[in-house]
Short mmCIF file of C-alpha atoms and ligand atoms in Angstrom, two decimals:
data_model
loop_
_atom_site.label_atom_id
_atom_site.label_comp_id
_atom_site.label_asym_id
_atom_site.label_seq_id
_atom_site.Cartn_x
_atom_site.Cartn_y
_atom_site.Cartn_z
CA MET Y 1 -34.76 -9.29 -11.25
CA LYS Y 2 -33.70 -5.89 -12.65
CA LYS Y 3 -29.96 -6.12 -13.68
CA LEU Y 4 -27.54 -3.24 -13.02
CA ARG Y 5 -25.58 -2.70 -16.15
CA VAL Y 6 -21.83 -1.89 -15.45
CA GLY Y 7 -19.32 -0.91 -18.09
CA ILE Y 8 -15.59 -1.20 -17.17
CA ILE Y 9 -12.92 0.56 -19.19
CA GLY Y 10 -9.55 -1.08 -18.97
CA GLY Y 11 -8.46 -4.72 -18.73
CA GLY Y 12 -5.42 -4.42 -16.33
CA ILE Y 13 -5.44 -5.84 -12.79
CA SER Y 14 -7.83 -3.16 -11.69
CA GLY Y 15 -10.54 -3.71 -14.29
CA THR Y 16 -10.37 -7.54 -14.37
CA ALA Y 17 -10.40 -7.81 -10.56
CA LEU Y 18 -13.41 -5.55 -10.52
CA GLY Y 19 -15.07 -7.30 -13.32
CA TYR Y 20 -14.63 -10.67 -11.51
CA HIS Y 21 -15.91 -9.27 -8.07
CA LEU Y 22 -19.01 -7.65 -9.82
CA SER Y 23 -19.78 -10.84 -11.62
CA LEU Y 24 -20.26 -12.63 -8.31
CA TYR Y 25 -23.51 -10.46 -7.82
CA GLY Y 26 -26.47 -12.32 -9.60
CA ASN Y 27 -27.94 -9.00 -10.64
CA ALA Y 28 -24.75 -7.45 -12.22
CA GLU Y 29 -24.52 -7.26 -16.02
CA VAL Y 30 -20.86 -6.58 -16.71
CA VAL Y 31 -19.03 -5.55 -19.75
CA LEU Y 32 -15.38 -4.91 -19.95
CA PHE Y 33 -13.60 -3.05 -22.75
CA GLU Y 34 -9.80 -3.37 -23.26
CA LYS Y 35 -8.18 -1.41 -26.08
CA ASN Y 36 -5.42 -3.90 -26.45
CA ALA Y 37 -4.99 -7.30 -24.74
CA ILE Y 38 -5.80 -8.22 -21.14
CA GLY Y 39 -3.11 -7.25 -18.72
CA CYS Y 40 -0.87 -5.57 -21.32
CA GLY Y 41 -0.61 -2.18 -19.76
CA THR Y 42 1.20 -1.25 -16.56
CA THR Y 43 0.25 -4.66 -15.23
CA SER Y 44 2.48 -6.33 -17.64
CA LYS Y 45 5.48 -4.30 -16.58
CA SER Y 46 4.98 -4.90 -12.90
CA ALA Y 47 7.31 -6.80 -10.54
CA GLY Y 48 4.20 -8.37 -9.09
CA THR Y 49 5.55 -8.63 -5.49
CA VAL Y 50 2.88 -9.25 -2.97
CA CYS Y 51 4.96 -9.47 0.17
CA LEU Y 52 3.40 -10.39 3.59
CA PHE Y 53 5.01 -7.16 4.75
CA ASP Y 54 7.26 -4.43 3.53
CA ASP Y 55 7.29 -0.54 3.53
CA SER Y 56 5.29 -0.03 0.27
CA LEU Y 57 1.87 -0.20 2.06
CA ARG Y 58 1.36 0.88 5.62
CA ASN Y 59 0.54 -1.76 8.25
CA ARG Y 60 -2.79 0.00 8.62
CA TYR Y 61 -3.74 -1.78 5.31
CA TRP Y 62 -2.67 -5.13 6.45
CA ASP Y 63 -6.07 -6.71 5.64
CA VAL Y 64 -5.72 -5.28 2.02
CA ARG Y 65 -2.31 -7.07 1.70
CA LEU Y 66 -3.56 -10.36 3.22
CA TYR Y 67 -6.65 -10.42 1.05
CA GLY Y 68 -4.52 -9.83 -2.09
CA PHE Y 69 -2.04 -12.37 -1.15
CA GLU Y 70 -4.66 -15.10 -0.21
CA SER Y 71 -6.83 -14.37 -3.30
CA TYR Y 72 -3.91 -15.21 -5.47
CA LEU Y 73 -2.88 -18.20 -3.47
CA LYS Y 74 -6.51 -19.55 -3.68
CA MET Y 75 -6.38 -18.98 -7.47
CA GLU Y 76 -3.04 -20.79 -7.78
CA ARG Y 77 -4.46 -23.69 -5.74
CA GLU Y 78 -7.55 -23.87 -7.96
CA GLU Y 79 -5.52 -23.89 -11.07
CA LYS Y 80 -1.79 -24.33 -10.96
CA GLY Y 81 0.14 -21.73 -12.97
CA SER Y 82 -2.81 -19.28 -13.08
CA THR Y 83 -0.99 -16.58 -11.11
CA GLY Y 84 2.68 -17.24 -11.95
CA PHE Y 85 3.52 -17.46 -8.27
CA ASP Y 86 7.20 -17.70 -7.35
CA LYS Y 87 7.65 -18.51 -3.73
CA THR Y 88 10.95 -16.86 -3.06
CA GLY Y 89 10.21 -15.24 0.40
CA THR Y 90 11.03 -11.63 1.18
CA LEU Y 91 13.91 -9.98 3.01
CA VAL Y 92 13.40 -6.52 4.21
CA ALA Y 93 16.52 -4.59 5.18
CA VAL Y 94 16.20 -2.57 8.36
CA THR Y 95 18.13 0.61 7.92
CA SER Y 96 16.85 2.61 10.86
CA GLU Y 97 15.01 2.25 14.15
CA GLU Y 98 11.93 3.67 12.48
CA VAL Y 99 12.07 0.90 9.88
CA GLU Y 100 12.74 -1.59 12.60
CA ALA Y 101 9.39 -0.85 14.38
CA THR Y 102 7.46 -1.15 11.07
CA VAL Y 103 9.18 -4.43 10.21
CA GLU Y 104 8.54 -5.86 13.76
CA THR Y 105 4.83 -5.00 13.47
CA GLY Y 106 4.72 -6.45 9.98
CA ILE Y 107 6.30 -9.77 11.03
CA ALA Y 108 3.91 -10.02 14.03
CA LEU Y 109 0.95 -9.55 11.70
CA ALA Y 110 2.19 -12.12 9.33
CA LYS Y 111 2.83 -14.59 12.09
CA ALA Y 112 -0.61 -13.98 13.58
CA ALA Y 113 -2.17 -14.94 10.24
CA GLY Y 114 -0.34 -18.23 10.35
CA TYR Y 115 2.61 -17.52 8.15
CA GLN Y 116 6.40 -17.84 8.83
CA GLY Y 117 8.14 -14.64 9.65
CA GLU Y 118 11.05 -13.50 11.79
CA TYR Y 119 13.03 -10.46 12.44
CA ILE Y 120 16.77 -11.40 12.19
CA THR Y 121 19.60 -9.53 13.84
CA ASP Y 122 22.24 -12.34 13.38
CA LYS Y 123 24.14 -10.90 10.47
CA ASP Y 124 25.59 -14.32 9.50
CA ARG Y 125 22.07 -15.72 9.02
CA ILE Y 126 21.17 -12.75 6.89
CA LYS Y 127 24.19 -13.52 4.74
CA LYS Y 128 23.12 -17.06 4.43
CA ILE Y 129 19.73 -16.06 3.06
CA LEU Y 130 21.34 -13.46 0.69
CA PRO Y 131 25.07 -13.87 0.30
CA LEU Y 132 25.39 -10.68 -1.88
CA ILE Y 133 24.14 -8.32 0.75
CA ASP Y 134 26.28 -5.98 2.85
CA VAL Y 135 25.25 -6.40 6.54
CA GLU Y 136 27.46 -3.56 7.91
CA ASN Y 137 24.89 -0.87 7.23
CA ILE Y 138 21.80 -2.54 8.48
CA LEU Y 139 20.42 -3.27 11.96
CA GLY Y 140 18.82 -6.57 10.74
CA ALA Y 141 16.32 -7.83 8.34
CA GLY Y 142 12.72 -8.97 8.43
CA TYR Y 143 12.21 -12.32 6.63
CA THR Y 144 8.98 -13.92 5.49
CA GLN Y 145 9.28 -17.28 3.67
CA ASP Y 146 5.82 -18.04 2.37
CA ASP Y 147 5.41 -14.99 -0.11
CA GLY Y 148 7.17 -13.83 -3.25
CA TYR Y 149 6.02 -12.42 -6.58
CA PHE Y 150 3.13 -13.10 -9.03
CA ASP Y 151 2.50 -12.41 -12.67
CA GLY Y 152 0.14 -9.58 -12.97
CA THR Y 153 -0.90 -10.45 -16.60
CA MET Y 154 -1.59 -14.07 -15.82
CA ILE Y 155 -3.78 -13.00 -12.94
CA SER Y 156 -5.63 -10.53 -15.06
CA ASN Y 157 -6.34 -13.17 -17.60
CA THR Y 158 -7.54 -15.52 -14.95
CA TYR Y 159 -9.89 -12.87 -13.44
CA ALA Y 160 -11.17 -12.06 -16.94
CA ARG Y 161 -11.82 -15.67 -17.62
CA LYS Y 162 -13.64 -16.21 -14.27
CA MET Y 163 -15.71 -13.15 -14.99
CA GLN Y 164 -16.79 -14.62 -18.33
CA GLN Y 165 -17.69 -17.85 -16.66
CA LYS Y 166 -20.07 -15.89 -14.51
CA GLY Y 167 -21.75 -14.33 -17.52
CA GLY Y 168 -19.53 -11.20 -17.87
CA VAL Y 169 -18.51 -10.01 -21.39
CA VAL Y 170 -15.00 -9.01 -22.31
CA TYR Y 171 -14.10 -7.08 -25.48
CA THR Y 172 -10.38 -6.85 -26.26
CA MET Y 173 -8.90 -4.70 -29.02
CA THR Y 174 -11.85 -2.34 -28.34
CA PRO Y 175 -10.95 1.14 -27.37
CA VAL Y 176 -13.50 3.29 -25.70
CA VAL Y 177 -13.44 6.64 -27.56
CA GLU Y 178 -16.19 8.51 -25.77
CA ILE Y 179 -17.92 8.33 -22.45
CA VAL Y 180 -21.56 9.43 -23.10
CA VAL Y 181 -22.79 11.96 -20.48
CA SER Y 182 -26.32 12.96 -20.62
CA GLY Y 183 -27.95 15.53 -18.17
CA GLY Y 184 -24.78 15.29 -15.97
CA LYS Y 185 -24.94 11.49 -15.75
CA ALA Y 186 -22.73 8.94 -17.45
CA ALA Y 187 -25.12 6.83 -19.71
CA GLY Y 188 -22.66 4.58 -21.60
CA VAL Y 189 -19.66 4.48 -23.78
CA LYS Y 190 -18.87 4.63 -27.52
CA THR Y 191 -16.21 2.29 -28.86
CA ALA Y 192 -14.05 2.71 -31.82
CA GLY Y 193 -16.25 2.11 -34.95
CA GLY Y 194 -19.06 4.07 -33.33
CA THR Y 195 -20.95 1.36 -31.41
CA MET Y 196 -22.83 2.73 -28.41
CA HIS Y 197 -23.17 0.70 -25.15
CA LEU Y 198 -25.58 1.93 -22.55
CA PHE Y 199 -24.89 1.37 -18.92
CA ASP Y 200 -26.07 2.45 -15.42
CA ARG Y 201 -22.50 2.77 -14.21
CA VAL Y 202 -19.24 3.38 -16.05
CA VAL Y 203 -16.12 2.45 -14.20
CA ASP Y 204 -12.73 3.77 -15.34
CA CYS Y 205 -9.93 1.34 -14.58
CA THR Y 206 -7.40 2.77 -17.05
CA GLY Y 207 -4.64 3.42 -14.64
CA PRO Y 208 -2.15 5.84 -16.33
CA TRP Y 209 -4.50 6.48 -19.13
CA SER Y 210 -7.24 7.78 -16.75
CA ARG Y 211 -6.02 11.29 -17.42
CA PHE Y 212 -7.28 10.92 -20.91
CA THR Y 213 -10.42 8.85 -20.35
CA GLY Y 214 -11.32 11.10 -17.40
CA LYS Y 215 -11.43 14.05 -19.95
CA MET Y 216 -13.94 12.09 -22.07
CA ALA Y 217 -16.27 12.40 -19.17
CA GLY Y 218 -15.18 16.10 -18.44
CA LEU Y 219 -13.19 15.30 -15.40
CA ASP Y 220 -9.48 16.14 -14.59
CA VAL Y 221 -8.29 12.93 -12.89
CA PRO Y 222 -5.44 14.22 -10.53
CA ILE Y 223 -2.72 11.57 -11.22
CA TRP Y 224 0.86 12.00 -12.06
CA HIS Y 225 2.95 9.44 -13.92
CA THR Y 226 6.03 8.26 -12.03
CA LYS Y 227 8.73 6.59 -14.17
CA ALA Y 228 9.01 3.00 -13.26
CA GLU Y 229 12.41 2.07 -14.73
CA ALA Y 230 13.03 -1.58 -14.35
CA PHE Y 231 16.53 -3.05 -15.08
CA PHE Y 232 17.41 -6.80 -15.66
CA LEU Y 233 20.79 -7.65 -14.34
CA SER Y 234 22.77 -10.86 -15.09
CA PRO Y 235 24.50 -11.47 -11.74
CA PRO Y 236 28.17 -12.33 -11.55
CA GLY Y 237 28.53 -16.10 -12.32
CA LYS Y 238 25.39 -15.83 -14.43
CA LYS Y 239 23.41 -18.50 -12.48
CA LEU Y 240 21.87 -18.01 -9.08
CA ASN Y 241 22.40 -21.23 -7.19
CA TYR Y 242 20.25 -20.16 -4.28
CA VAL Y 243 16.67 -18.73 -3.91
CA PHE Y 244 17.11 -14.94 -4.30
CA PRO Y 245 14.34 -13.42 -2.21
CA VAL Y 246 12.41 -10.36 -2.96
CA LEU Y 247 14.80 -7.73 -1.43
CA LYS Y 248 13.39 -4.48 -0.16
CA TYR Y 249 15.22 -1.34 0.90
CA PRO Y 250 13.38 1.95 1.34
CA ALA Y 251 14.88 3.41 -1.98
CA PHE Y 252 14.81 0.27 -4.20
CA TYR Y 253 13.83 -3.30 -4.40
CA ALA Y 254 15.06 -6.35 -6.28
CA LEU Y 255 13.77 -9.78 -7.12
CA ARG Y 256 14.74 -12.75 -9.36
CA ALA Y 257 13.55 -13.08 -12.84
CA GLY Y 258 14.72 -16.49 -13.93
CA ASP Y 259 18.48 -16.41 -13.57
CA ASN Y 260 18.49 -12.54 -13.81
CA ILE Y 261 17.77 -9.90 -11.21
CA PHE Y 262 14.91 -7.34 -11.66
CA ILE Y 263 15.81 -4.03 -9.95
CA CYS Y 264 13.77 -0.83 -9.61
CA LYS Y 265 13.58 2.39 -7.62
CA SER Y 266 10.79 2.19 -5.08
CA HIS Y 267 7.63 4.10 -5.89
CA LEU Y 268 7.37 5.92 -2.56
CA SER Y 269 10.99 7.35 -3.13
CA MET Y 270 9.60 9.18 -6.22
CA ASP Y 271 9.22 12.99 -5.96
CA LEU Y 272 6.12 14.12 -7.92
CA ASP Y 273 7.71 17.63 -8.20
CA ASN Y 274 10.90 16.44 -9.82
CA PRO Y 275 10.57 16.22 -13.58
CA MET Y 276 13.12 13.39 -13.71
CA HIS Y 277 10.82 11.29 -11.53
CA ALA Y 278 7.29 12.38 -12.46
CA GLY Y 279 5.16 14.23 -14.92
CA GLN Y 280 2.11 13.81 -16.99
CA TRP Y 281 2.80 11.96 -20.15
CA ASP Y 282 1.23 9.79 -22.83
CA PRO Y 283 1.40 6.05 -21.99
CA ASP Y 284 0.71 5.16 -25.57
CA LYS Y 285 4.20 6.47 -26.51
CA LEU Y 286 5.96 4.14 -24.16
CA PRO Y 287 8.33 1.82 -26.03
CA ALA Y 288 7.98 -2.02 -25.26
CA THR Y 289 11.52 -2.07 -23.93
CA GLY Y 290 14.37 0.41 -23.29
CA GLY Y 291 13.43 4.14 -22.99
CA THR Y 292 15.07 4.30 -19.54
CA ASP Y 293 17.25 7.27 -18.27
CA ASP Y 294 20.86 7.01 -17.27
CA TYR Y 295 19.92 8.71 -13.94
CA PHE Y 296 17.96 5.65 -12.74
CA ILE Y 297 20.69 3.06 -13.48
CA GLU Y 298 23.28 5.33 -11.93
CA PHE Y 299 21.17 5.89 -8.85
CA LEU Y 300 20.51 2.10 -8.52
CA PHE Y 301 24.24 1.14 -8.99
CA GLU Y 302 24.98 3.66 -6.23
CA GLN Y 303 22.45 2.00 -3.99
CA MET Y 304 23.84 -1.43 -4.81
CA GLN Y 305 27.33 -0.44 -3.99
CA LYS Y 306 26.15 0.48 -0.53
CA SER Y 307 23.74 -2.28 0.08
CA VAL Y 308 24.27 -5.26 -2.22
CA PRO Y 309 27.86 -4.84 -3.48
CA GLY Y 310 27.88 -8.38 -4.80
CA LEU Y 311 25.48 -7.26 -7.64
CA VAL Y 312 27.68 -4.39 -8.76
CA ALA Y 313 29.63 -6.54 -11.12
CA SER Y 314 26.41 -7.63 -12.87
CA GLY Y 315 25.74 -7.23 -16.56
CA LEU Y 316 22.90 -5.22 -17.80
CA VAL Y 317 20.62 -7.49 -19.86
CA SER Y 318 17.55 -5.27 -20.67
CA SER Y 319 15.42 -2.60 -19.30
CA TRP Y 320 11.98 -1.06 -19.72
CA LEU Y 321 10.20 2.08 -18.73
CA SER Y 322 6.48 2.22 -17.60
CA TYR Y 323 4.30 4.84 -15.83
CA ARG Y 324 2.76 4.28 -12.49
CA ALA Y 325 -0.46 6.35 -11.90
CA GLU Y 326 0.07 8.22 -8.66
CA PRO Y 327 -2.18 10.66 -6.84
CA ARG Y 328 -0.46 13.26 -4.69
CA ASP Y 329 -0.90 11.20 -1.53
CA PHE Y 330 0.11 7.88 -3.19
CA LEU Y 331 -3.18 6.22 -2.41
CA PRO Y 332 -5.63 4.93 -5.07
CA LEU Y 333 -8.69 6.91 -6.28
CA LEU Y 334 -11.81 5.01 -5.89
CA GLY Y 335 -15.53 5.53 -6.15
CA GLU Y 336 -17.90 8.33 -7.09
CA THR Y 337 -16.82 11.47 -9.04
CA PRO Y 338 -18.84 14.64 -9.60
CA ILE Y 339 -20.24 13.03 -12.73
CA ASP Y 340 -23.12 10.89 -11.64
CA GLY Y 341 -22.65 7.18 -12.66
CA TYR Y 342 -18.98 7.69 -13.60
CA ILE Y 343 -16.80 5.88 -11.13
CA LEU Y 344 -13.01 5.66 -10.79
CA ALA Y 345 -10.70 2.75 -9.82
CA THR Y 346 -7.32 4.15 -10.59
CA GLY Y 347 -4.22 5.60 -9.06
CA TYR Y 348 -2.94 2.27 -7.80
CA GLY Y 349 0.74 3.58 -8.27
CA GLY Y 350 3.25 0.91 -7.21
CA ASN Y 351 0.85 -1.30 -5.38
CA GLY Y 352 -1.85 -2.25 -7.82
CA ILE Y 353 -1.26 -6.05 -7.63
CA ILE Y 354 -1.36 -6.07 -3.84
CA GLU Y 355 -4.40 -3.67 -3.62
CA ALA Y 356 -6.74 -4.58 -6.51
CA PRO Y 357 -8.44 -7.70 -4.94
CA ALA Y 358 -9.53 -5.95 -1.76
CA ALA Y 359 -10.32 -2.56 -3.28
CA SER Y 360 -12.36 -4.28 -6.07
CA ARG Y 361 -14.25 -6.48 -3.58
CA ASP Y 362 -15.22 -3.37 -1.72
CA LEU Y 363 -16.01 -1.33 -4.81
CA ALA Y 364 -18.19 -4.04 -6.23
CA LYS Y 365 -20.23 -4.13 -3.00
CA PHE Y 366 -20.60 -0.36 -3.23
CA ILE Y 367 -21.72 -0.40 -6.85
CA MET Y 368 -24.13 -3.33 -6.43
CA ARG Y 369 -25.55 -2.54 -2.90
CA GLY Y 370 -24.60 1.10 -2.18
CA GLU Y 371 -22.64 0.05 0.91
CA SER Y 372 -19.40 1.78 1.66
CA THR Y 373 -16.53 0.46 3.70
CA PRO Y 374 -13.80 2.09 5.73
CA LEU Y 375 -11.26 1.25 2.87
CA LEU Y 376 -13.47 2.95 0.28
CA GLU Y 377 -13.77 5.94 2.56
CA ASP Y 378 -9.98 6.25 2.97
CA TRP Y 379 -9.27 5.98 -0.72
CA ALA Y 380 -12.41 7.72 -1.97
CA PHE Y 381 -11.86 10.11 -4.93
CA LYS Y 382 -14.02 12.45 -2.96
CA ARG Y 383 -11.13 13.24 -0.63
CA LEU Y 384 -9.61 15.25 -3.39
CA TRP Y 385 -12.69 17.11 -4.73
CA GLY Y 386 -11.74 20.78 -4.94
CA LYS Y 387 -8.37 20.31 -3.57
CA GLU Y 388 -6.42 19.31 -6.72
CA ARG Y 389 -5.39 21.22 -9.73
CA SER Y 390 -4.13 19.24 -12.71
C1 FAD H 401 8.12 -1.51 -12.85
C2 FAD H 401 6.84 -1.68 -12.00
C3 FAD H 401 6.93 -2.46 -10.94
C4 FAD H 401 5.61 -2.64 -10.02
N1 FAD H 401 5.86 -3.45 -8.96
C5 FAD H 401 4.77 -3.86 -8.23
C6 FAD H 401 4.80 -4.75 -7.17
O1 FAD H 401 5.76 -5.34 -6.93
N2 FAD H 401 3.64 -4.93 -6.51
C7 FAD H 401 2.44 -4.24 -6.70
O2 FAD H 401 1.52 -4.45 -6.11
N3 FAD H 401 2.39 -3.40 -7.85
C8 FAD H 401 3.46 -3.07 -8.51
N4 FAD H 401 3.45 -2.26 -9.60
C9 FAD H 401 2.19 -1.47 -9.70
C10 FAD H 401 1.16 -2.22 -10.55
O3 FAD H 401 1.74 -2.85 -11.65
C11 FAD H 401 0.07 -1.32 -11.04
O4 FAD H 401 -0.43 -0.43 -9.87
C12 FAD H 401 -1.11 -1.96 -11.74
O5 FAD H 401 -0.66 -2.81 -12.66
C13 FAD H 401 -2.10 -0.87 -12.29
O6 FAD H 401 -3.05 -1.57 -12.90
P1 FAD H 401 -4.23 -0.89 -13.61
O7 FAD H 401 -5.21 -2.01 -14.11
O8 FAD H 401 -4.68 0.24 -12.80
O9 FAD H 401 -3.53 -0.30 -14.95
P2 FAD H 401 -3.03 -0.92 -16.31
O10 FAD H 401 -2.48 -2.29 -16.08
O11 FAD H 401 -2.25 -0.02 -16.99
O12 FAD H 401 -4.41 -1.17 -17.09
C14 FAD H 401 -5.04 -0.20 -17.82
C15 FAD H 401 -5.61 -0.67 -18.99
O13 FAD H 401 -6.54 0.25 -19.58
C16 FAD H 401 -6.46 0.08 -21.02
N5 FAD H 401 -7.03 1.31 -21.60
C17 FAD H 401 -6.50 2.57 -21.60
N6 FAD H 401 -7.27 3.39 -22.31
C18 FAD H 401 -8.44 2.61 -22.77
C19 FAD H 401 -9.51 2.94 -23.58
N7 FAD H 401 -9.75 4.21 -24.02
N8 FAD H 401 -10.32 1.95 -23.97
C20 FAD H 401 -10.17 0.68 -23.42
N9 FAD H 401 -9.11 0.22 -22.75
C21 FAD H 401 -8.19 1.26 -22.39
C22 FAD H 401 -4.96 -0.15 -21.27
O14 FAD H 401 -4.73 -0.66 -22.52
C23 FAD H 401 -4.56 -0.97 -20.05
O15 FAD H 401 -4.55 -2.35 -20.39
C24 FAD H 401 4.58 -2.06 -10.38
C25 FAD H 401 4.55 -1.27 -11.50
C26 FAD H 401 5.66 -1.04 -12.34
C27 FAD H 401 5.52 -0.34 -13.55
#
């Protein structure tokens, strides 16, 4: 049987999930190149929430959300600790009638799939779940108890290991420095040191770096970097003596991180035309910690004042800055490009942990069998051909 040689650039959640899904096909020969360590890029800075519902991904993509959540649950069942799952549940504050409708549908979908979910309007009950919340300015809250957050780096490493068990090859500390294009077709990659690797397909899974790797193939990849500024707060009293759920508001979200609280401005509230929110930068210049702007912590404290006043007296323990890779319409960029054989799986923005399993499952099918799916059509890079200027 003739094998299809597929080279993947990038070992974050996108590259490793794709590598794993490709390795399930007997005629795939998969090689993944990561310039550093597996899961060390955006994936390592992620909150990793995979909630059964929230406003970060439209209900239209419910099956994407469910496949992501259940893939990780299965991984965790097969090997305890392989995904870093923390089952805290999720509380979504309902701030308007519009949000209410979305939440009610989301809860109905979660329940139909066999999970616990309820829309709560009894304010005392909401307070029991999260004592620090202000219930005056909300209509109610959606609550799912079976979900929570995962560790994207652990999942990436688990996917990479599973891919290797199926015969895939993973090179770490191996930057791709050139995408070899011959006669308008991607023919392989060159790694630092000059080694050439020939492929039938090259898939770019480098997230915020895809602006740079895209140029190696002669393509302007139309993504913007939104600043993901995460702050770790030490709550009043220092210890959380209850289960702090993933808390979602339209403008920000919070979750527990040990005894601290991780808090971040939501990705859909970022304005790509506001230079404080977004731009086109070099992810290699990001510091490991710190690097945050006063603007974001001030914004978040203002939000907390209104919504979770019990958190305002928290101490700031640490913070970090990362870049999410966002296309203009905040949906991923998948599939074929004008360069034959050069395929993109980037632009996952603030939802890559949720979306990577389903998107990779479909993309692997397309690469191996040439079959598209409605999801791939929705998120096709093709939707932007000729429309974007970088
Ligand atoms: C603060 C924050 C919170 C988030 N919260 C959530 C959340 O709650 N839920 C959710 O679903 N998503 C969340 N996200 C989004 C999610 O983390 C990202 O969408 C996802 O991690 C992107 O994965 P990726 O594989 O595309 O990119 P990355 O993880 O950045 O991986 C790209 C990899 O490519 C490698 N690379 C780059 N150039 C080269 C080269 N030339 N050669 C070889 N390798 C190269 C890099 O080293 C890197 O490891 C969050 C993101 C942030 C920053």
